């Protein structure tokens, strides 16, 4: 969808300001109407992906792009947990893109840098001071694909980043304008809020799924060498609306593997084994943890053309990724973040969820009993409950408590529909 590279007719500054306000209001209103409808009607397990798609479509109607994608992020790690990539970058550039984005964390508009800024939207050409050639991301990703610039908007709410929209325009087309960036920024909080709410939708399973984790082994180039059936099952469930390459797997797998590989390569003497993890939402409503471990090649193997011989035979240089249902410790942060709790409120809530009394919380956190009660009032209000018991039921029984497999709970702790279970806890 190329556009003319000519500039639009100029208009008075007051007219431009009024036009931007009108366009911003129209954008936010259109998205909020659509997101409310989606949150009310979309299947709970796929609500976040639907909200992300709605945000992208609303923005693209007003700020067209030649290449675009939407990414769901784990707010605890800012690693990809799925997204919409039908009109995104080609598969061949993804390994290098993940190295830059998640492993090297390079560039002025890296998602981690963007998530800390006051303004949620940025244009790469402006962030680099019009010196795009200084950016490894531009040199290695955008320029080879014939793209001239990239607009990013972090979808943030309550201090956390829940997603990212990326829009690119080709060389020879109309460049992004400051008004485009300002318009994109207006979508940040409404879309971030809707994504956070989507994660709270509790979904139910209609059948049991395997509890044991699966294993994926990737070679030094990020290609899947082996994958157990359970791992294939979970990888196929990750929320990504793009065909999955059988050799590389979903983008969430590539991201966590790229990060741990680069960490190992940049710190060869620190440890022979490096690891990292990310949590991913699936179409079936589960949370799955990807735990990646990388074994560095021995010194003699590194000096022999990249780790052939003994290093290859013993698995050095390979990346191992465990893929399985997330445990309560993995999920506590993201669940409580979704309710919008502060850091101290999360500490109090986590202790309530494991059965600590008020006296124990006072001792462990070195705060007064009145302070504990104040925090609990705020927690109850944000979680829309009225007591400790209701909070425990909301978070554990409605969301993510693994291990309770007896009816009416599924294997990941979700409450089955009432007519499927024998009573309620």
CSV table of C-alpha atoms in Angstrom, one decimal:
chain,number,residue,atom,x,y,z
A,1,UNK,CA,0.0,0.0,0.0
A,2,UNK,CA,2.5,2.6,-1.1
A,3,UNK,CA,1.7,6.3,-0.5
A,4,UNK,CA,2.8,9.4,-2.3
A,5,UNK,CA,6.1,10.8,-0.9
A,6,UNK,CA,4.8,14.4,-1.4
A,7,UNK,CA,4.0,16.5,1.6
A,8,UNK,CA,0.3,17.2,2.4
A,9,UNK,CA,-0.9,20.8,2.0
A,10,UNK,CA,0.1,23.0,5.0
A,11,UNK,CA,-2.5,24.4,7.3
A,12,UNK,CA,-2.4,26.9,10.2
A,13,UNK,CA,-0.9,25.7,13.5
A,14,UNK,CA,-4.2,26.2,15.3
A,15,UNK,CA,-5.9,24.1,12.6
A,16,UNK,CA,-3.3,21.3,12.9
A,17,UNK,CA,-3.7,21.3,16.7
A,18,UNK,CA,-7.4,21.1,16.5
A,19,UNK,CA,-7.3,18.4,13.9
A,20,UNK,CA,-4.9,16.3,16.0
A,21,UNK,CA,-7.2,16.6,19.0
A,22,UNK,CA,-10.1,15.5,16.9
A,23,UNK,CA,-8.2,12.6,15.4
A,24,UNK,CA,-6.9,11.5,18.8
A,25,UNK,CA,-10.4,11.5,20.3
A,26,UNK,CA,-11.8,9.6,17.4
A,27,UNK,CA,-9.0,7.0,17.7
A,28,UNK,CA,-9.4,6.5,21.4
A,29,UNK,CA,-13.2,6.3,21.2
A,30,UNK,CA,-13.1,3.8,18.3
A,31,UNK,CA,-10.6,1.6,20.1
A,32,UNK,CA,-12.4,1.7,23.5
A,33,UNK,CA,-15.8,0.8,21.8
A,34,UNK,CA,-14.2,-2.2,20.1
A,35,UNK,CA,-12.2,-3.3,23.1
A,36,UNK,CA,-15.2,-3.2,25.4
A,37,UNK,CA,-17.1,-5.4,22.9
A,38,UNK,CA,-14.2,-7.8,22.7
A,39,UNK,CA,-13.7,-8.1,26.4
A,40,UNK,CA,-17.4,-8.8,26.8
A,41,UNK,CA,-17.7,-11.4,24.0
A,42,UNK,CA,-14.3,-12.8,23.0
A,43,UNK,CA,-13.2,-16.2,24.3
A,44,UNK,CA,-11.2,-15.5,27.5
A,45,UNK,CA,-8.1,-17.4,26.4
A,46,UNK,CA,-7.7,-15.3,23.2
A,47,UNK,CA,-8.9,-11.9,24.5
A,48,UNK,CA,-5.5,-10.4,24.7
A,49,UNK,CA,-4.6,-11.3,21.1
A,50,UNK,CA,-8.0,-9.9,19.9
A,51,UNK,CA,-7.4,-6.6,21.9
A,52,UNK,CA,-4.0,-6.3,20.4
A,53,UNK,CA,-5.4,-6.8,16.9
A,54,UNK,CA,-8.1,-4.2,17.5
A,55,UNK,CA,-5.5,-1.6,18.7
A,56,UNK,CA,-3.4,-2.2,15.6
A,57,UNK,CA,-6.4,-1.9,13.2
A,58,UNK,CA,-7.6,1.3,14.8
A,59,UNK,CA,-4.2,2.9,14.6
A,60,UNK,CA,-3.5,1.7,11.0
A,61,UNK,CA,-6.6,3.3,9.7
A,62,UNK,CA,-5.2,6.7,10.7
A,63,UNK,CA,-1.4,6.0,10.5
A,64,UNK,CA,-0.9,3.6,7.5
A,65,UNK,CA,2.2,1.4,7.4
A,66,UNK,CA,3.8,-1.0,4.9
A,67,UNK,CA,5.0,-3.4,7.5
A,68,UNK,CA,3.5,-3.8,11.0
A,69,UNK,CA,3.2,-6.1,13.9
A,70,UNK,CA,1.7,-6.2,17.4
A,71,UNK,CA,3.6,-8.0,20.2
A,72,UNK,CA,2.3,-9.3,23.6
A,73,UNK,CA,4.9,-8.8,26.3
A,74,UNK,CA,5.5,-10.4,29.7
A,75,UNK,CA,5.5,-7.2,31.9
A,76,UNK,CA,8.0,-8.9,34.2
A,77,UNK,CA,10.7,-9.6,31.6
A,78,UNK,CA,9.5,-7.6,28.5
A,79,UNK,CA,10.0,-10.8,26.4
A,80,UNK,CA,7.6,-11.6,23.6
A,81,UNK,CA,4.8,-13.9,24.6
A,82,UNK,CA,3.0,-13.9,21.2
A,83,UNK,CA,1.3,-11.4,19.0
A,84,UNK,CA,0.1,-10.6,15.5
A,85,UNK,CA,2.7,-10.9,12.8
A,86,UNK,CA,0.8,-11.5,9.5
A,87,UNK,CA,2.1,-8.2,8.1
A,88,UNK,CA,5.3,-8.2,10.0
A,89,UNK,CA,9.0,-8.9,9.3
A,90,UNK,CA,9.9,-12.0,7.2
A,91,UNK,CA,11.1,-15.1,9.0
A,92,UNK,CA,14.6,-14.7,7.8
A,93,UNK,CA,15.3,-11.6,9.8
A,94,UNK,CA,13.8,-12.8,13.1
A,95,UNK,CA,17.0,-14.4,14.6
A,96,UNK,CA,19.0,-11.2,14.2
A,97,UNK,CA,16.0,-9.1,15.3
A,98,UNK,CA,15.7,-11.0,18.6
A,99,UNK,CA,19.5,-10.8,19.2
A,100,UNK,CA,19.3,-7.0,18.9
A,101,UNK,CA,16.0,-6.6,20.8
A,102,UNK,CA,16.2,-9.1,23.7
A,103,UNK,CA,19.8,-10.3,23.9
A,104,UNK,CA,21.9,-7.3,23.1
A,105,UNK,CA,19.1,-4.9,24.1
A,106,UNK,CA,20.8,-2.5,21.7
A,107,UNK,CA,19.5,0.7,20.2
A,108,UNK,CA,17.8,3.9,21.5
A,109,UNK,CA,14.3,2.6,20.8
A,110,UNK,CA,14.8,-0.9,22.4
A,111,UNK,CA,11.6,-1.9,24.1
A,112,UNK,CA,13.3,-1.7,27.5
A,113,UNK,CA,14.5,1.9,26.9
A,114,UNK,CA,11.1,2.8,25.5
A,115,UNK,CA,9.2,1.3,28.5
A,116,UNK,CA,11.1,3.7,30.8
A,117,UNK,CA,10.4,6.9,28.9
A,118,UNK,CA,7.7,9.4,29.7
A,119,UNK,CA,6.5,9.4,26.1
A,120,UNK,CA,5.3,6.0,25.0
A,121,UNK,CA,5.7,6.5,21.3
A,122,UNK,CA,8.9,7.1,19.3
A,123,UNK,CA,10.2,7.4,15.8
A,124,UNK,CA,13.6,5.8,15.1
A,125,UNK,CA,14.8,8.6,12.8
A,126,UNK,CA,14.2,11.1,15.6
A,127,UNK,CA,15.6,9.0,18.4
A,128,UNK,CA,18.9,8.6,16.4
A,129,UNK,CA,19.1,12.3,15.6
A,130,UNK,CA,18.5,11.5,11.9
A,131,UNK,CA,21.6,9.3,11.9
A,132,UNK,CA,19.8,6.0,11.1
A,133,UNK,CA,23.0,4.5,9.8
A,134,UNK,CA,24.3,4.5,13.4
A,135,UNK,CA,21.6,2.1,14.5
A,136,UNK,CA,22.3,-1.7,14.2
A,137,UNK,CA,18.6,-2.3,14.1
A,138,UNK,CA,18.3,0.0,11.1
A,139,UNK,CA,21.4,-1.4,9.4
A,140,UNK,CA,20.6,-5.1,9.9
A,141,UNK,CA,16.8,-5.1,9.9
A,142,UNK,CA,15.1,-2.1,8.3
A,143,UNK,CA,17.5,-1.1,5.5
A,144,UNK,CA,17.9,-4.6,4.0
A,145,UNK,CA,14.1,-4.9,3.8
A,146,UNK,CA,13.7,-1.5,2.0
A,147,UNK,CA,12.2,0.2,5.1
A,148,UNK,CA,12.9,3.8,5.8
A,149,UNK,CA,11.7,4.3,9.4
A,150,UNK,CA,9.9,2.7,12.3
A,151,UNK,CA,7.3,4.0,14.7
A,152,UNK,CA,6.9,2.2,18.0
A,153,UNK,CA,4.3,2.6,20.7
A,154,UNK,CA,4.5,0.9,24.1
A,155,UNK,CA,1.1,-0.2,25.4
A,156,UNK,CA,1.4,0.7,29.0
A,157,UNK,CA,-0.9,0.9,32.0
A,158,UNK,CA,-0.2,1.3,35.8
A,159,UNK,CA,3.6,1.4,35.3
A,160,UNK,CA,3.9,-1.8,33.3
A,161,UNK,CA,4.2,-2.5,29.6
A,162,UNK,CA,1.8,-5.1,28.3
A,163,UNK,CA,2.4,-4.9,24.5
A,164,UNK,CA,4.1,-3.1,21.7
A,165,UNK,CA,2.9,-1.9,18.2
A,166,UNK,CA,5.5,-1.5,15.5
A,167,UNK,CA,4.8,0.3,12.3
A,168,UNK,CA,7.3,0.7,9.4
A,169,UNK,CA,7.2,2.6,6.1
A,170,UNK,CA,9.1,1.8,2.9
A,171,UNK,CA,11.6,4.0,1.3
A,172,UNK,CA,10.0,6.4,-1.2
A,173,UNK,CA,6.8,6.7,0.7
A,174,UNK,CA,5.4,9.5,2.8
A,175,UNK,CA,7.4,9.6,6.1
A,176,UNK,CA,5.8,9.5,9.5
A,177,UNK,CA,5.0,12.9,10.8
A,178,UNK,CA,5.1,14.3,14.4
A,179,UNK,CA,1.3,14.2,14.3
A,180,UNK,CA,1.5,10.4,13.6
A,181,UNK,CA,3.7,9.9,16.6
A,182,UNK,CA,1.5,12.0,18.8
A,183,UNK,CA,-1.6,10.1,17.6
A,184,UNK,CA,0.1,6.7,18.3
A,185,UNK,CA,1.0,7.9,21.8
A,186,UNK,CA,-2.6,8.5,22.6
A,187,UNK,CA,-3.4,4.8,22.1
A,188,UNK,CA,-0.8,3.7,24.7
A,189,UNK,CA,-2.8,3.8,27.9
A,190,UNK,CA,-6.2,2.7,26.5
A,191,UNK,CA,-4.7,-0.3,24.8
A,192,UNK,CA,-2.4,-1.1,27.8
A,193,UNK,CA,-5.4,-1.0,30.1
A,194,UNK,CA,-7.5,-3.2,27.8
A,195,UNK,CA,-4.6,-5.7,27.5
A,196,UNK,CA,-4.3,-5.8,31.3
A,197,UNK,CA,-8.0,-6.4,31.6
A,198,UNK,CA,-7.8,-9.2,29.0
A,199,UNK,CA,-5.3,-11.0,31.1
A,200,UNK,CA,-7.8,-11.0,34.0
A,201,UNK,CA,-10.4,-12.9,32.0
A,202,UNK,CA,-10.4,-16.3,33.5
A,203,UNK,CA,-11.3,-18.8,30.8
A,204,UNK,CA,-12.1,-22.5,31.5
A,205,UNK,CA,-10.7,-25.6,29.9
A,206,UNK,CA,-13.0,-28.2,28.3
A,207,UNK,CA,-10.5,-31.1,28.7
A,208,UNK,CA,-7.4,-32.0,30.5
A,209,UNK,CA,-3.9,-31.3,29.2
A,210,UNK,CA,-0.5,-32.8,30.1
A,211,UNK,CA,1.1,-31.4,33.3
A,212,UNK,CA,4.7,-32.5,32.6
A,213,UNK,CA,7.0,-30.1,30.8
A,214,UNK,CA,8.3,-30.8,27.4
A,215,UNK,CA,11.8,-30.3,26.0
A,216,UNK,CA,13.1,-28.5,22.9
A,217,UNK,CA,16.7,-28.6,21.8
A,218,UNK,CA,18.0,-25.9,19.4
A,219,UNK,CA,21.3,-25.8,17.6
A,220,UNK,CA,23.7,-22.8,17.7
A,221,UNK,CA,21.7,-21.3,14.8
A,222,UNK,CA,18.4,-21.4,16.6
A,223,UNK,CA,17.0,-24.4,14.6
A,224,UNK,CA,15.0,-27.0,16.4
A,225,UNK,CA,16.9,-30.3,16.6
A,226,UNK,CA,14.6,-32.2,18.8
A,227,UNK,CA,11.2,-31.6,20.5
A,228,UNK,CA,9.2,-33.9,22.7
A,229,UNK,CA,5.4,-34.3,21.9
A,230,UNK,CA,4.5,-32.3,25.0
A,231,UNK,CA,6.7,-29.4,23.9
A,232,UNK,CA,5.2,-29.5,20.4
A,233,UNK,CA,1.7,-29.3,22.0
A,234,UNK,CA,2.5,-26.2,24.1
A,235,UNK,CA,4.4,-24.5,21.3
A,236,UNK,CA,1.4,-25.0,19.0
A,237,UNK,CA,-0.8,-23.3,21.6
A,238,UNK,CA,1.1,-20.0,21.9
A,239,UNK,CA,-0.9,-16.9,20.9
A,240,UNK,CA,0.6,-16.0,17.6
A,241,UNK,CA,-1.5,-15.4,14.5
A,242,UNK,CA,1.2,-16.4,12.0
A,243,UNK,CA,2.3,-19.7,10.5
A,244,UNK,CA,4.9,-21.4,12.7
A,245,UNK,CA,8.1,-22.5,11.0
A,246,UNK,CA,8.7,-26.1,12.0
A,247,UNK,CA,12.5,-25.5,12.2
A,248,UNK,CA,12.4,-22.4,14.4
A,249,UNK,CA,9.1,-22.6,16.3
A,250,UNK,CA,7.1,-19.6,17.5
A,251,UNK,CA,8.6,-16.2,18.0
A,252,UNK,CA,8.3,-16.4,21.8
A,253,UNK,CA,10.6,-19.5,21.7
A,254,UNK,CA,13.1,-17.7,19.4
A,255,UNK,CA,13.1,-14.6,21.7
A,256,UNK,CA,14.0,-16.5,24.9
A,257,UNK,CA,16.6,-18.7,23.1
A,258,UNK,CA,18.2,-15.7,21.4
A,259,UNK,CA,18.5,-13.9,24.8
A,260,UNK,CA,20.2,-16.8,26.6
A,261,UNK,CA,22.6,-17.5,23.7
A,262,UNK,CA,23.8,-14.0,23.5
A,263,UNK,CA,24.2,-13.8,27.3
A,264,UNK,CA,26.4,-16.9,27.1
A,265,UNK,CA,28.5,-15.6,24.3
A,266,UNK,CA,29.0,-12.2,26.0
A,267,UNK,CA,30.0,-13.8,29.3
A,268,UNK,CA,32.0,-16.9,28.3
A,269,UNK,CA,34.1,-17.1,31.5
A,270,UNK,CA,31.2,-16.4,34.0
A,271,UNK,CA,29.6,-19.9,33.8
A,272,UNK,CA,29.4,-22.8,31.4
A,273,UNK,CA,25.6,-22.8,31.8
A,274,UNK,CA,23.3,-19.7,31.4
A,275,UNK,CA,19.5,-19.6,31.7
A,276,UNK,CA,16.6,-17.3,31.4
A,277,UNK,CA,12.8,-17.7,31.3
A,278,UNK,CA,9.6,-16.1,30.1
A,279,UNK,CA,5.9,-16.7,30.6
A,280,UNK,CA,3.6,-17.1,27.6
A,281,UNK,CA,-0.2,-17.1,27.3
A,282,UNK,CA,-1.8,-19.9,25.2
A,283,UNK,CA,-4.9,-20.1,23.1
A,284,UNK,CA,-6.4,-22.6,25.6
A,285,UNK,CA,-6.1,-20.2,28.5
A,286,UNK,CA,-3.0,-21.6,30.2
A,287,UNK,CA,0.2,-19.8,31.2
A,288,UNK,CA,3.2,-21.7,30.0
A,289,UNK,CA,6.8,-21.0,31.2
A,290,UNK,CA,9.7,-21.2,28.7
A,291,UNK,CA,12.9,-21.9,30.6
A,292,UNK,CA,15.9,-21.7,28.3
A,293,UNK,CA,19.4,-23.0,29.2
A,294,UNK,CA,22.5,-22.6,27.1
A,295,UNK,CA,25.6,-24.7,27.4
A,296,UNK,CA,28.8,-22.9,26.2
A,297,UNK,CA,31.2,-24.7,24.0
A,298,UNK,CA,34.6,-25.6,25.6
A,299,UNK,CA,37.6,-23.5,24.8
A,300,UNK,CA,39.1,-26.0,22.4
A,301,UNK,CA,35.8,-26.3,20.6
A,302,UNK,CA,35.4,-22.5,20.2
A,303,UNK,CA,38.7,-22.3,18.5
A,304,UNK,CA,37.8,-25.0,16.0
A,305,UNK,CA,35.4,-23.2,13.7
A,306,UNK,CA,32.5,-22.6,16.1
A,307,UNK,CA,32.2,-25.7,18.3
A,308,UNK,CA,32.4,-28.8,16.2
A,309,UNK,CA,33.9,-32.1,17.4
A,310,UNK,CA,33.7,-32.9,21.1
A,311,UNK,CA,31.8,-29.7,22.0
A,312,UNK,CA,29.1,-30.6,19.5
A,313,UNK,CA,28.9,-34.2,20.6
A,314,UNK,CA,28.4,-33.3,24.2
A,315,UNK,CA,25.7,-30.8,23.5
A,316,UNK,CA,27.8,-27.7,24.1
A,317,UNK,CA,26.6,-24.7,22.1
A,318,UNK,CA,23.0,-26.0,22.1
A,319,UNK,CA,20.1,-24.3,23.8
A,320,UNK,CA,17.6,-26.4,25.8
A,321,UNK,CA,14.2,-25.0,26.5
A,322,UNK,CA,11.8,-26.6,28.9
A,323,UNK,CA,8.1,-25.8,28.0
A,324,UNK,CA,5.4,-26.6,30.5
A,325,UNK,CA,2.6,-25.3,32.7
A,326,UNK,CA,3.7,-22.4,34.9
A,327,UNK,CA,3.9,-22.9,38.6
A,328,UNK,CA,2.4,-20.5,41.2
A,329,UNK,CA,5.8,-18.8,41.8
A,330,UNK,CA,6.2,-18.1,38.1
A,331,UNK,CA,2.7,-16.5,37.8
A,332,UNK,CA,2.4,-14.5,41.0
A,333,UNK,CA,4.0,-11.4,39.6
A,334,UNK,CA,2.0,-11.3,36.4
A,335,UNK,CA,-1.3,-12.1,38.1
A,336,UNK,CA,-0.9,-9.4,40.7
A,337,UNK,CA,0.5,-6.9,38.2
A,338,UNK,CA,-2.7,-7.4,36.2
A,339,UNK,CA,-4.7,-6.2,39.1
A,340,UNK,CA,-2.7,-3.1,39.2
A,341,UNK,CA,-1.2,-3.6,42.7
A,342,UNK,CA,1.8,-1.5,43.8
A,343,UNK,CA,5.1,-3.2,44.8
A,344,UNK,CA,4.2,-3.2,48.5
A,345,UNK,CA,0.6,-4.3,47.8
A,346,UNK,CA,2.0,-7.3,45.9
A,347,UNK,CA,4.2,-8.2,48.8
A,348,UNK,CA,1.2,-8.1,51.2
A,349,UNK,CA,-1.1,-10.0,48.7
A,350,UNK,CA,1.5,-12.7,48.1
A,351,UNK,CA,1.7,-13.3,51.8
A,352,UNK,CA,-2.1,-13.5,52.1
A,353,UNK,CA,-2.2,-16.0,49.3
A,354,UNK,CA,0.2,-18.3,51.1
A,355,UNK,CA,-1.8,-18.0,54.4
A,356,UNK,CA,0.2,-15.5,56.4
A,357,UNK,CA,-1.6,-13.9,59.3
A,358,UNK,CA,-1.6,-10.1,59.9
A,359,UNK,CA,0.9,-10.5,62.7
A,360,UNK,CA,3.2,-12.6,60.4
A,361,UNK,CA,3.0,-9.9,57.6
A,362,UNK,CA,3.8,-7.2,60.2
A,363,UNK,CA,6.9,-9.1,61.3
A,364,UNK,CA,8.1,-10.1,57.8
A,365,UNK,CA,7.6,-6.6,56.2
A,366,UNK,CA,8.5,-4.6,59.3
A,367,UNK,CA,5.3,-2.4,59.0
A,368,UNK,CA,2.5,-1.7,61.4
A,369,UNK,CA,-0.8,-3.6,61.6
A,370,UNK,CA,-2.7,-0.4,60.5
A,371,UNK,CA,-0.5,-0.2,57.4
A,372,UNK,CA,-1.3,-3.9,56.6
A,373,UNK,CA,-5.0,-3.2,56.9
A,374,UNK,CA,-4.7,-0.1,54.6
A,375,UNK,CA,-2.9,-2.2,52.0
A,376,UNK,CA,-5.5,-4.9,52.2
A,377,UNK,CA,-8.4,-2.4,51.6
A,378,UNK,CA,-6.6,-1.2,48.5
A,379,UNK,CA,-6.0,-4.8,47.3
A,380,UNK,CA,-9.6,-5.8,47.9
A,381,UNK,CA,-10.8,-2.8,46.0
A,382,UNK,CA,-8.5,-3.4,43.0
A,383,UNK,CA,-9.3,-7.1,42.8
A,384,UNK,CA,-13.1,-6.5,43.3
A,385,UNK,CA,-13.3,-8.8,46.4
A,386,UNK,CA,-14.3,-8.2,50.0
A,387,UNK,CA,-12.2,-10.6,52.1
A,388,UNK,CA,-9.0,-12.6,52.2
A,389,UNK,CA,-10.9,-15.7,51.4
A,390,UNK,CA,-12.4,-14.1,48.3
A,391,UNK,CA,-9.0,-12.9,47.2
A,392,UNK,CA,-7.5,-16.4,47.5
A,393,UNK,CA,-10.4,-17.8,45.5
A,394,UNK,CA,-10.2,-15.1,42.8
A,395,UNK,CA,-6.4,-15.5,42.2
A,396,UNK,CA,-5.9,-19.2,42.8
A,397,UNK,CA,-9.1,-20.9,41.9
A,398,UNK,CA,-10.1,-18.6,39.1
A,399,UNK,CA,-6.7,-18.1,37.7
A,400,UNK,CA,-3.5,-20.2,37.9
A,401,UNK,CA,-3.2,-22.6,40.8
A,402,UNK,CA,-1.5,-25.7,39.4
A,403,UNK,CA,-1.6,-29.0,41.2
A,404,UNK,CA,-5.2,-29.2,42.3
A,405,UNK,CA,-6.6,-31.7,39.8
A,406,UNK,CA,-9.7,-32.8,41.5
A,407,UNK,CA,-13.1,-31.5,40.2
A,408,UNK,CA,-14.2,-28.8,39.7
A,409,UNK,CA,-10.6,-27.6,38.8
A,410,UNK,CA,-8.6,-28.3,35.7
A,411,UNK,CA,-5.0,-29.3,35.8
A,412,UNK,CA,-3.8,-25.7,35.9
A,413,UNK,CA,-6.2,-24.7,38.6
A,414,UNK,CA,-8.9,-23.1,36.5
A,415,UNK,CA,-12.5,-23.4,37.6
A,416,UNK,CA,-14.6,-25.6,35.2
A,417,UNK,CA,-18.1,-24.5,34.3
A,418,UNK,CA,-20.4,-25.3,37.2
A,419,UNK,CA,-22.3,-28.0,35.3
A,420,UNK,CA,-19.0,-29.9,34.7
A,421,UNK,CA,-17.8,-30.1,38.3
A,422,UNK,CA,-19.1,-31.8,41.4
A,423,UNK,CA,-19.7,-28.8,43.6
A,424,UNK,CA,-17.4,-25.9,44.3
A,425,UNK,CA,-14.5,-25.4,46.8
